[in-house]
Short mmCIF file of C-alpha atoms in Angstrom, two decimals:
data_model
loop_
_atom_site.label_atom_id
_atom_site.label_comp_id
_atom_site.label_asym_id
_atom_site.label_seq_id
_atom_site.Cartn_x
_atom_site.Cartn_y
_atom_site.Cartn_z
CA UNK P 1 0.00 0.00 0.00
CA UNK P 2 0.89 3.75 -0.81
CA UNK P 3 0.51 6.63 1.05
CA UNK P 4 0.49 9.83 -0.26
CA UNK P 5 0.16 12.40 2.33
CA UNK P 6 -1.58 15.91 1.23
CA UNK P 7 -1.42 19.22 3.68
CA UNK P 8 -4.12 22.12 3.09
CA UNK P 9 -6.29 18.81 2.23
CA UNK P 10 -9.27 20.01 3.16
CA UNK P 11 -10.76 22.93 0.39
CA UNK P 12 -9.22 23.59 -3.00
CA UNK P 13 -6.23 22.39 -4.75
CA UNK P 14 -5.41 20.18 -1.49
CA UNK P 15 -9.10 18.32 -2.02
CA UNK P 16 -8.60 17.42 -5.13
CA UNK P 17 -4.86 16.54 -5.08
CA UNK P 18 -6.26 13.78 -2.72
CA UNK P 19 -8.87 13.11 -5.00
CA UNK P 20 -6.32 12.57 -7.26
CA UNK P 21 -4.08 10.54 -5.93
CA UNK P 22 -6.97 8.42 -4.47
CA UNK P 23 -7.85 8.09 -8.01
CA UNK P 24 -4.31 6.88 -8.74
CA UNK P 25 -4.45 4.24 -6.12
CA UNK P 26 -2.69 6.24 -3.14
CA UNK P 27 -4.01 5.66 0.28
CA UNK P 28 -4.52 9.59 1.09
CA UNK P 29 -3.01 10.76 4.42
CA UNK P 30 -5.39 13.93 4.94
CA UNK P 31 -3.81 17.37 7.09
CA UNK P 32 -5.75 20.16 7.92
CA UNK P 33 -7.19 22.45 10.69
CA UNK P 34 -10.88 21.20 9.78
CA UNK P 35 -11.51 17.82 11.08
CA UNK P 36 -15.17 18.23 9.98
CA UNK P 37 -14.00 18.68 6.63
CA UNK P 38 -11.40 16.42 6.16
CA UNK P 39 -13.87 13.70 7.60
CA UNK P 40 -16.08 14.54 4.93
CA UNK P 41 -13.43 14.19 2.17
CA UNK P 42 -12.45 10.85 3.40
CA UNK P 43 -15.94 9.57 3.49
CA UNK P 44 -16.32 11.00 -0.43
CA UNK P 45 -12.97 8.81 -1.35
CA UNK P 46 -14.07 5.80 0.31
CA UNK P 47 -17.33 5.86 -1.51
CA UNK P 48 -15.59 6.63 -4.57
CA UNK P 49 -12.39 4.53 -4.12
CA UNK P 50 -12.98 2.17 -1.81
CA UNK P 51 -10.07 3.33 0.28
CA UNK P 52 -9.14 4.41 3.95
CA UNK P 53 -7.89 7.72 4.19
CA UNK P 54 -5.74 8.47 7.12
CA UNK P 55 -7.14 12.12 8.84
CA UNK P 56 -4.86 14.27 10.71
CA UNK P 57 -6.11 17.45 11.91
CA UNK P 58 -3.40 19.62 12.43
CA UNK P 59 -2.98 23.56 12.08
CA UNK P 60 0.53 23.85 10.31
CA UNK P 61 0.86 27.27 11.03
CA UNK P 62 2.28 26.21 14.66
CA UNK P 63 6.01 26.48 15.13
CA UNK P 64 6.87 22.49 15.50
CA UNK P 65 3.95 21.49 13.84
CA UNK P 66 5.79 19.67 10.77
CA UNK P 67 7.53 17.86 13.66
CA UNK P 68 4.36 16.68 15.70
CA UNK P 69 2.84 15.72 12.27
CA UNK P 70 6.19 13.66 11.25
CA UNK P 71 6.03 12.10 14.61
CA UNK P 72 2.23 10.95 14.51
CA UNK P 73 2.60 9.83 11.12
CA UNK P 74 5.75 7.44 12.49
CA UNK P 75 3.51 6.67 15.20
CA UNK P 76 0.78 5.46 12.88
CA UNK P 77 3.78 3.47 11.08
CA UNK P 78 2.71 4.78 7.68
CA UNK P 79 5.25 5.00 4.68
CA UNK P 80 4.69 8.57 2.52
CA UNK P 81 5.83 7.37 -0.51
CA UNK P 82 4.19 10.66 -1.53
CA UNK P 83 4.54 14.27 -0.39
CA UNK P 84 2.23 17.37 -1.38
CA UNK P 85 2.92 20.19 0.25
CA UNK P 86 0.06 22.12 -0.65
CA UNK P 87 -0.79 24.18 2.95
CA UNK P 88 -0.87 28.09 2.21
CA UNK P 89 -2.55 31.13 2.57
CA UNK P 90 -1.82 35.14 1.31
CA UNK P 91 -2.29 38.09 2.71
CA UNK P 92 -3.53 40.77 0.70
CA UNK P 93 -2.35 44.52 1.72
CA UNK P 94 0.70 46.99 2.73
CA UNK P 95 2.76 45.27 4.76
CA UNK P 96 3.25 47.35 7.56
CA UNK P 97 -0.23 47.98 7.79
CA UNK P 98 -0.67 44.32 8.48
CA UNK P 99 -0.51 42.32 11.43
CA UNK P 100 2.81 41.36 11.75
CA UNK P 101 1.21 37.71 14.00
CA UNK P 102 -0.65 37.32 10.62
CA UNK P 103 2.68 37.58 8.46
CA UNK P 104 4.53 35.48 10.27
CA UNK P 105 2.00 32.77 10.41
CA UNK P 106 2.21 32.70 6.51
CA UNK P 107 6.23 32.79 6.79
CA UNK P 108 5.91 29.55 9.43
CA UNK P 109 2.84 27.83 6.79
CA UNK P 110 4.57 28.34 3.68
CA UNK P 111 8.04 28.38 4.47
CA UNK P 112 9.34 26.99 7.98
CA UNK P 113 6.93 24.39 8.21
CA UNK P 114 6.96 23.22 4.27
CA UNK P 115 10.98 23.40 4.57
CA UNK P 116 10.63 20.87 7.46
CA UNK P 117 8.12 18.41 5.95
CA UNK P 118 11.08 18.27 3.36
CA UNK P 119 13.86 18.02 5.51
CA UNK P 120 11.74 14.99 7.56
CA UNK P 121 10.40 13.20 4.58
CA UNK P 122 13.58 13.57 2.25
CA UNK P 123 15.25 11.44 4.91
CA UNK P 124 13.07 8.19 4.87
CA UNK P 125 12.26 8.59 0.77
CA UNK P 126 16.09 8.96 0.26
CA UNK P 127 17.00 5.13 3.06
CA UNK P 128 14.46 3.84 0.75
CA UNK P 129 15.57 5.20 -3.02
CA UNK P 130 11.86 6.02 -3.91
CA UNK P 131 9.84 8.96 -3.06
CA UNK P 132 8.27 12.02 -4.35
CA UNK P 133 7.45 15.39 -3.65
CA UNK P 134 5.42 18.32 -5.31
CA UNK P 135 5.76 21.72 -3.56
CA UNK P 136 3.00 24.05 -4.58
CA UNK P 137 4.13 27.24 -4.98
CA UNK P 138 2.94 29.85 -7.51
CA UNK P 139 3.78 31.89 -10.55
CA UNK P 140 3.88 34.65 -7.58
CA UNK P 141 7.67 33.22 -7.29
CA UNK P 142 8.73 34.82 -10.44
CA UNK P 143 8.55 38.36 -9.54
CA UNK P 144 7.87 40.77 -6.30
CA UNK P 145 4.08 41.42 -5.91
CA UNK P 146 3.59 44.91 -3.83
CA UNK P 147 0.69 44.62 -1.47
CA UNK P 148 1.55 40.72 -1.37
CA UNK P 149 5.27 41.12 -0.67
CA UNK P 150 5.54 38.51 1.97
CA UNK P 151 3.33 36.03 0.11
CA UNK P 152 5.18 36.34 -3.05
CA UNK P 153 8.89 36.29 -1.04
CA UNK P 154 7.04 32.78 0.12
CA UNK P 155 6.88 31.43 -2.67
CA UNK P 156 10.27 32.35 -4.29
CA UNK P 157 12.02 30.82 -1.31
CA UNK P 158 9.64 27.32 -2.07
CA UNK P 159 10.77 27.63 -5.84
CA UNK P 160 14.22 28.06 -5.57
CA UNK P 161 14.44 25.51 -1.94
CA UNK P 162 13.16 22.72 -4.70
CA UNK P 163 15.26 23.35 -7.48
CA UNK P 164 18.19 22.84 -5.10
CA UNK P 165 16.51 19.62 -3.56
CA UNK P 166 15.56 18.13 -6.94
CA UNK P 167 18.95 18.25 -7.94
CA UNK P 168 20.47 17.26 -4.77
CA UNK P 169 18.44 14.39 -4.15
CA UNK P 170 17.94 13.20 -7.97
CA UNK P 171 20.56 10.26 -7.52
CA UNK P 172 18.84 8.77 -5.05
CA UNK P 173 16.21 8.45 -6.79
CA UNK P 174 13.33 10.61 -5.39
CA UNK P 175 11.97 13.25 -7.32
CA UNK P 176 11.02 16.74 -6.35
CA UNK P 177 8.77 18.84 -8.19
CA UNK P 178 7.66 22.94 -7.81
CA UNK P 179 4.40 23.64 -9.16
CA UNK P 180 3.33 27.01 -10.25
CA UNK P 181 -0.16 27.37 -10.73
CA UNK P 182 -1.49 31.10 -11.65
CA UNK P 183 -5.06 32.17 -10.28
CA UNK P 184 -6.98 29.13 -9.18
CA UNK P 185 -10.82 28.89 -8.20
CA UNK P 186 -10.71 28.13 -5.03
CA UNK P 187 -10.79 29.59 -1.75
CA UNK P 188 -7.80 31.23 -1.54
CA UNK P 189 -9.09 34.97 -3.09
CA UNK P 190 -11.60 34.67 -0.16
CA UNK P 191 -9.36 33.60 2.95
CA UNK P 192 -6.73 36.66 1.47
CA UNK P 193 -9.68 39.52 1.06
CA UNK P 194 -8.75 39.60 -2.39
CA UNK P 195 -12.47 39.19 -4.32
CA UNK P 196 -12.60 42.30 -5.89
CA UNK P 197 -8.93 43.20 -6.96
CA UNK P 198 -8.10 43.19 -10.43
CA UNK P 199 -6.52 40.38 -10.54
CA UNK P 200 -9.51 37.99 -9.99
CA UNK P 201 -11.49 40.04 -12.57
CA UNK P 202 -9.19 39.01 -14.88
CA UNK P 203 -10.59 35.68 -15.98
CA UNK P 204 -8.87 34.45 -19.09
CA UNK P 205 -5.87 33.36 -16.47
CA UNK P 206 -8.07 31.68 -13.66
CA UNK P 207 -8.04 28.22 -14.14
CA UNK P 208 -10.18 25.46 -12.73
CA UNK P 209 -8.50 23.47 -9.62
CA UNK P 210 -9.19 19.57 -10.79
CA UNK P 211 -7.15 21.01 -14.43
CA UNK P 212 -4.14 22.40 -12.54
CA UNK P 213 -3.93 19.92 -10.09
CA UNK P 214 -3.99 16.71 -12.64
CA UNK P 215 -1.34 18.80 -14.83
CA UNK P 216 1.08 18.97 -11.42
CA UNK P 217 0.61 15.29 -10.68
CA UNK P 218 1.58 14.73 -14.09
CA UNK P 219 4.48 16.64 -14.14
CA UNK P 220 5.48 15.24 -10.51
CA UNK P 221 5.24 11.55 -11.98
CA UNK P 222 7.09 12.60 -14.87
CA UNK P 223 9.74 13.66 -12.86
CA UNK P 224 10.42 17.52 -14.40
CA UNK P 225 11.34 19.85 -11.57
CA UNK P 226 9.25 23.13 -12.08
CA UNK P 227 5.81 23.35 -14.16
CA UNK P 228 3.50 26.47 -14.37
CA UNK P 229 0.15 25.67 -15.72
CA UNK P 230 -1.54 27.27 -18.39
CA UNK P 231 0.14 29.11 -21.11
CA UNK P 232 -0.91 32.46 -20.75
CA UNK P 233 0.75 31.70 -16.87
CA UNK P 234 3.90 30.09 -18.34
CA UNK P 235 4.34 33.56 -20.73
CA UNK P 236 3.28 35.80 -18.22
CA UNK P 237 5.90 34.19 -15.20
CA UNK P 238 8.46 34.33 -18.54
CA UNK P 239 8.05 37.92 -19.44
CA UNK P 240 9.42 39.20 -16.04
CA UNK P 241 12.87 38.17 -16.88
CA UNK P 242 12.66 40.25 -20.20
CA UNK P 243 10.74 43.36 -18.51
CA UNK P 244 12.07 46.44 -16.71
CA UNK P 245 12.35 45.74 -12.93
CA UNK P 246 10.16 49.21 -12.20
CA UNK P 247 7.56 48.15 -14.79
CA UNK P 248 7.15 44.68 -12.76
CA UNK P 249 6.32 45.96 -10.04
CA UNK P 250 3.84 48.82 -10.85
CA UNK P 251 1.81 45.76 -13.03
CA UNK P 252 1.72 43.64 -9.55
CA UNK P 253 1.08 46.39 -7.61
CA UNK P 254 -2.55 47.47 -9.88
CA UNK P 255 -3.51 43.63 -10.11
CA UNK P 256 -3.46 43.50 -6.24
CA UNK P 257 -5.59 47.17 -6.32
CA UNK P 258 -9.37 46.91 -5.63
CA UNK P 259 -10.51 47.69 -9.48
#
């Protein structure tokens, strides 16, 4: 049996990654704050699949939290062969207007606490020679984003933290992927208060979340290292390295503006 253990499973991309990977024949190990929900997800794949999802609920925006989930999933004496590190949220606004507890939950969620699931996980996927492990980050890692600053510095440090791992753990057979996806429907705008910036009104790059996540499983089991997407998302995360600095930031800074 495979285990393929999902954070953030409970809404959005994280649902249907374990969806997903249910549908792929992965016994989903299921991480989130909402038990209620994640109970209700496992119910849906054992109707569907027939299978026994394992439910942790767990707020990974703790410090230690990666640890106390590493240790119960030991406890449980379950083998990830897969890792999804999907857990996130954004904070929409000027930073020092912001609660600075807010900012550094994000900085513990997306960062400290996805850095750690790595660091854990690499370890027993590397003993055995077999193992994967998608990182979601965002086309946000390409470029600064003004009134998202810390969200976007996020997700830079999770793109360039798996390039280095792919490569460093590549010979020992485990693959690690960074996945990009552009603007997503799910409830990310919501959690961030960002439903009426310009950015969600601009629906030619929102994508649906079963599409993006079945294009990052299959470029996790395909073994490439970074995949955006979309190719309107793929062009646009492209054209910062070709555009003025100044002009990069002005464009994030009006899609992140109430239109």
């Amino acid at each position: 049996m495979k285990y393929a253990l999902i954070t953030g499973a409970s809404t959005g991309l994280g649902k249907d990654f374990a969806l997903a990977l249910a549908e792929k024949g992965y016994t989903p190990v299921l991480v989130a704050r909402s038990a209620d929900r994640l109970k209700a997800l496992a119910a849906e794949i054992k109707t569907k699949f027939g299978l026994q999802s394992v439910v942790i609920t767990q707020d990974l925006a703790k410090p230690k939290s990666a640890e106390v989930l590493y240790k119960a999933v030991k406890k449980l004496k379950l083998s990830i062969h897969c890792l999804v590190n999907n857990a996130g949220f954004g904070l929409n606004g000027e930073f020092h207007k912001n609660s600075f507890e807010n900012e550094s939950q994000l900085i513990q969620l997306n960062v400290t606490t996805l850095a750690e699931l790595c660091h854990l996980f690499l370890q027993d996927m590397v003993a055995a020679k077999d193992g994967y492990i998608l990182n979601v980050a965002s086309t946000a890692a390409y470029q600064p984003g003004p009134l998202m600053s810390n969200y976007y510095a996020s997700k830079a440090y999770v793109l360039s933290l798996s390039e280095g791992l792919a490569e460093e753990v590549r010979d020992y057979g485990v693959t690690v992927t960074c996945f990009c996806p552009g603007p997503t429907q799910t409830e990310f705008f919501e959690r961030a208060n960002m439903t009426k910036i310009n950015l969600v009104k601009s629906s030619f790059l929102i994508m649906k979340s079963r599409e993006v996540v079945d294009i990052g499983l299959d470029a996790l089991f395909s073994k490439k290292v970074i995949k955006i997407p979309g190719f309107a998302n793929f062009l646009l995360a492209q054209s910062v390295r070709f555009s003025p600095r100044f002009l990069v930031r002005k464009i994030a800074k009006f899609l992140h503006q109430a239109g």
